[in-house]
mmCIF file of C-alpha atoms in Angstrom:
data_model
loop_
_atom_site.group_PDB
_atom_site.id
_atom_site.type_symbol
_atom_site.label_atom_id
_atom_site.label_comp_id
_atom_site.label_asym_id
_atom_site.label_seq_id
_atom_site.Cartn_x
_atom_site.Cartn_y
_atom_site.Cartn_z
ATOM 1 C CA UNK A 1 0.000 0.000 0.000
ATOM 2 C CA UNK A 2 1.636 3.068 -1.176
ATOM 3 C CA UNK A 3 0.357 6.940 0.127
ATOM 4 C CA UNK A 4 1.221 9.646 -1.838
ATOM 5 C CA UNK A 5 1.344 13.137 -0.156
ATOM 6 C CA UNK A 6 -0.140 15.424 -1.669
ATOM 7 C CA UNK A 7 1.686 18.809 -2.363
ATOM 8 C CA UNK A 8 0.230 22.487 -1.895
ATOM 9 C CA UNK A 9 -0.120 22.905 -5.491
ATOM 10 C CA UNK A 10 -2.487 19.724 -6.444
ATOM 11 C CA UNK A 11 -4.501 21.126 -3.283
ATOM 12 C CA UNK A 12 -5.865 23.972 -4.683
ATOM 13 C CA UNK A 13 -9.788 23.620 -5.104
ATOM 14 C CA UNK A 14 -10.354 24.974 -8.375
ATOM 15 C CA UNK A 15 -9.810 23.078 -12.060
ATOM 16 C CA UNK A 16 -6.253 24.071 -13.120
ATOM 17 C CA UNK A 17 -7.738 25.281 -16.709
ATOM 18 C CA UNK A 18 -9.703 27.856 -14.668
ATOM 19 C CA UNK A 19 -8.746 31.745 -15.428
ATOM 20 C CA UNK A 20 -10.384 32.003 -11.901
ATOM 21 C CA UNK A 21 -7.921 30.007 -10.450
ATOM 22 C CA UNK A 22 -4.606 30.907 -12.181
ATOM 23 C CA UNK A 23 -5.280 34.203 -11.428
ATOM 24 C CA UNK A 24 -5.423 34.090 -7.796
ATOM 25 C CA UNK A 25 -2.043 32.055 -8.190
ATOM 26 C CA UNK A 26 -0.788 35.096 -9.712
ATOM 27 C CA UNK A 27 -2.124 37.582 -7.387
ATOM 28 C CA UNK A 28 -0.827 35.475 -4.274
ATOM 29 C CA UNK A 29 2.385 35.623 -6.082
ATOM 30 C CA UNK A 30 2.363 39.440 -6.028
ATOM 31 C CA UNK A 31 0.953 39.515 -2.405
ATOM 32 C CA UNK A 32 4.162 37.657 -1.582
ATOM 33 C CA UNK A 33 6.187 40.508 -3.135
ATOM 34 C CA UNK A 34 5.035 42.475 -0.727
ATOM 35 C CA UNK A 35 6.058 40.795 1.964
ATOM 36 C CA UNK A 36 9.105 40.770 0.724
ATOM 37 C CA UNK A 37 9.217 44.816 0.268
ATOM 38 C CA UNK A 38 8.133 44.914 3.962
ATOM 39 C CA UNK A 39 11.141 43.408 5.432
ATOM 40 C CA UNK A 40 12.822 46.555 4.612
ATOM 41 C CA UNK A 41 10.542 48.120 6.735
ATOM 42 C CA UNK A 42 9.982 45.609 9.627
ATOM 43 C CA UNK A 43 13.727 46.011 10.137
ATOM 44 C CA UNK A 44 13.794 49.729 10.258
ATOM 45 C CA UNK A 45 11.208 50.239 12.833
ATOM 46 C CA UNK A 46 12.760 46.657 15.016
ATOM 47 C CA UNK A 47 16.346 49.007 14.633
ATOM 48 C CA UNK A 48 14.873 52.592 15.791
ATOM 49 C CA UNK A 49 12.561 50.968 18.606
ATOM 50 C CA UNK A 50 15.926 49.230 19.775
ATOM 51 C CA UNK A 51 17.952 52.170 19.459
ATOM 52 C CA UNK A 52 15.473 54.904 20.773
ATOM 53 C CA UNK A 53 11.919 52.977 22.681
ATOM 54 C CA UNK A 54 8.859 54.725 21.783
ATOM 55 C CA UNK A 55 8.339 56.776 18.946
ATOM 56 C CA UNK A 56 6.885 58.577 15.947
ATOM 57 C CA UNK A 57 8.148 55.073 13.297
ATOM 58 C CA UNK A 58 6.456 57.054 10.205
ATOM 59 C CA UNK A 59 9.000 60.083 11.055
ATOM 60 C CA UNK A 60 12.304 57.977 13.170
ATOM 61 C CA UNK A 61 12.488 55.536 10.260
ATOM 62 C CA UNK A 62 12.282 58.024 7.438
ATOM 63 C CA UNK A 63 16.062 58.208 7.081
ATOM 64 C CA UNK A 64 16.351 54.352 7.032
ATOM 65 C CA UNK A 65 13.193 52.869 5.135
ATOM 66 C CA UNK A 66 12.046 54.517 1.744
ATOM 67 C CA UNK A 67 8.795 52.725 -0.209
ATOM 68 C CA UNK A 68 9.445 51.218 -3.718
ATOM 69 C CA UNK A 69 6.413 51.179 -5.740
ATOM 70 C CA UNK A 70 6.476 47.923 -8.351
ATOM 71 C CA UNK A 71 3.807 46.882 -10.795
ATOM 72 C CA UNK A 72 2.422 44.838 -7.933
ATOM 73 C CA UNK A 73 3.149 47.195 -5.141
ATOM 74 C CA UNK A 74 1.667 50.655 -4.724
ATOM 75 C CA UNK A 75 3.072 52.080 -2.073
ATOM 76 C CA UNK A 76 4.546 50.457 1.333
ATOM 77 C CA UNK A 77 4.395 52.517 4.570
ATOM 78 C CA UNK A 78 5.386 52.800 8.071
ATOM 79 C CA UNK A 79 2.625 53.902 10.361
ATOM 80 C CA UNK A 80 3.141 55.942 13.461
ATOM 81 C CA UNK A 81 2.091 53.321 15.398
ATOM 82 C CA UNK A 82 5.081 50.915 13.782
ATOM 83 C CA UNK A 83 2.097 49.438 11.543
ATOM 84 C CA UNK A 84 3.681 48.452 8.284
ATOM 85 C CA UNK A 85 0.840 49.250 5.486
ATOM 86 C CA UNK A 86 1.175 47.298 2.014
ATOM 87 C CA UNK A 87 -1.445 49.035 -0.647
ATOM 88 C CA UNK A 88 -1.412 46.523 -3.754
ATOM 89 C CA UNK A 89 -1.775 47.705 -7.560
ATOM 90 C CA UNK A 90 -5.327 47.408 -8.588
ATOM 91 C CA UNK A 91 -3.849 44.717 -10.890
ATOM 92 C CA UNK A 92 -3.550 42.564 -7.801
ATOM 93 C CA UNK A 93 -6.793 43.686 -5.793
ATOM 94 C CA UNK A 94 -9.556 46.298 -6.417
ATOM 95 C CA UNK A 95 -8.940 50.041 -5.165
ATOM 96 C CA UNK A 96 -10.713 49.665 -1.184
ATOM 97 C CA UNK A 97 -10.137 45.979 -0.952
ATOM 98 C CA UNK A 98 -6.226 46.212 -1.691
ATOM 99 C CA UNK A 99 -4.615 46.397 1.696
ATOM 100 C CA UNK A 100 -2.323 44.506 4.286
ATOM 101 C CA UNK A 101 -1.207 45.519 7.400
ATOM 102 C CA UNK A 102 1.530 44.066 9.264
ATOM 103 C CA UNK A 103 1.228 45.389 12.755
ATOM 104 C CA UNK A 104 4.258 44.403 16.000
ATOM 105 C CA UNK A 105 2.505 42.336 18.316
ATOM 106 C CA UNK A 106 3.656 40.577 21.681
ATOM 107 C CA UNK A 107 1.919 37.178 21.127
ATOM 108 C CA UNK A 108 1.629 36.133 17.291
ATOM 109 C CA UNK A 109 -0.294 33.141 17.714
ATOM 110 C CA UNK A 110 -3.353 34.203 19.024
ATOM 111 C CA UNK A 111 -6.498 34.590 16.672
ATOM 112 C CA UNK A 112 -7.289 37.729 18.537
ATOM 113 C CA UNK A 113 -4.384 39.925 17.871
ATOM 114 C CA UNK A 114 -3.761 43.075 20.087
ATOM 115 C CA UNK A 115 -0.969 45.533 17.992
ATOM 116 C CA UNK A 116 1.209 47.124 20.436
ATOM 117 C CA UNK A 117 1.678 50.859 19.496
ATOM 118 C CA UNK A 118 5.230 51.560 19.236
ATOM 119 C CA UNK A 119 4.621 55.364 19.627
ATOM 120 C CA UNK A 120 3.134 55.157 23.136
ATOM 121 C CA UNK A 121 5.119 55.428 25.816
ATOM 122 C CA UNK A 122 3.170 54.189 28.360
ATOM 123 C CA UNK A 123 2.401 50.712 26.653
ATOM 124 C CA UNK A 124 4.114 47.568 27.286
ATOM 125 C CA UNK A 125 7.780 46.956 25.937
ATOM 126 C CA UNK A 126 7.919 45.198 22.432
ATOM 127 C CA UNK A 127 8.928 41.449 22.073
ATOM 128 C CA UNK A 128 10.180 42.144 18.057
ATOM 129 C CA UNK A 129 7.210 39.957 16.934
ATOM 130 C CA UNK A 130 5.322 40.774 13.793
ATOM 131 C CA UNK A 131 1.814 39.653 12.491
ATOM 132 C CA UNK A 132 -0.341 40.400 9.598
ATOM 133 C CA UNK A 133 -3.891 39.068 11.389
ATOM 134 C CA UNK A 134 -4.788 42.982 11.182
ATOM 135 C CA UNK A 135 -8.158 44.135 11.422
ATOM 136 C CA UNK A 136 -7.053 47.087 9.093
ATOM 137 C CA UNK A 137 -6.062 44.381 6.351
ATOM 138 C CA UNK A 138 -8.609 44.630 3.113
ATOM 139 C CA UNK A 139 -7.262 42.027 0.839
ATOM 140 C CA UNK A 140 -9.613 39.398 0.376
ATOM 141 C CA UNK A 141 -8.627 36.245 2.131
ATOM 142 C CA UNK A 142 -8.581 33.786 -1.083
ATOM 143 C CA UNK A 143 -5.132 36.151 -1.342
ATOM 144 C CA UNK A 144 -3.746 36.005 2.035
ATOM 145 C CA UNK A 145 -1.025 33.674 2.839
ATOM 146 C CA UNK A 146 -2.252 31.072 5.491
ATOM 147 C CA UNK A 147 -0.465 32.595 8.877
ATOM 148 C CA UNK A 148 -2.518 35.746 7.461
ATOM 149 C CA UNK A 149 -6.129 33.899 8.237
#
């Protein structure tokens, strides 16, 4: 008896000869470009709130993170709150529905994630930990990666 595990790609539920389907391959593609843009600025605001504590990340990281814009990627931007904001090309999403938000967080695997503000003073120190279960995330899920659900 011989089991054969399947692999993410023959788990997809659509038919392969879909334009639905190969599509949303495409656009999870992009959404993982993003990701990749936002390293940049997950390690800009992890350096300044080492180096300084609390503070303005849209304004302290200014001088170390600067947003590339891509045929995928519109814009992405470092909140005041340390909230790292991807806004997609409408090529990947439609214009209102085209957001993710990758906000720092003390507990990342929780379902119910609380953002710690990196510009307040008075809130609890920072662990480093990033997630990107945002309520201020508008992609549609079909596109999110799986920790992003």
């Amino acid at each position: 008896f011989f089991f054969k595990q399947k692999t993410a790609y023959e788990i997809v539920d659509c038919d392969w000869s879909s334009d639905v389907c190969s599509s949303d391959l495409i656009a999870k593609t992009r959404v993982a470009e993003g990701f990749s843009l936002a390293a940049g600025a997950k390690l800009a605001v992890t350096e300044v709130y080492a180096g300084k504590g609390a503070a303005d990340m849209s304004v302290a990281t200014e001088g170390t993170f600067k947003s590339t814009s891509t045929n995928s990627i519109k814009e992405v931007s470092i909140q005041k709150t340390g909230a790292i904001l991807i806004t997609y090309q409408s090529s990947v999403a439609p214009e209102g529905a085209n957001q993710l938000s990758i906000v720092p967080v003390n507990q990342a695997t929780a379902d119910d994630v609380k953002a710690v503000d990196l510009s307040n003073k008075q809130e609890q120190p920072w662990a480093g930990v990033w997630s990107c279960k945002s309520p201020q995330t508008t992609l549609p899920a079909k596109l999110l990666p799986a920790d992003c659900k």
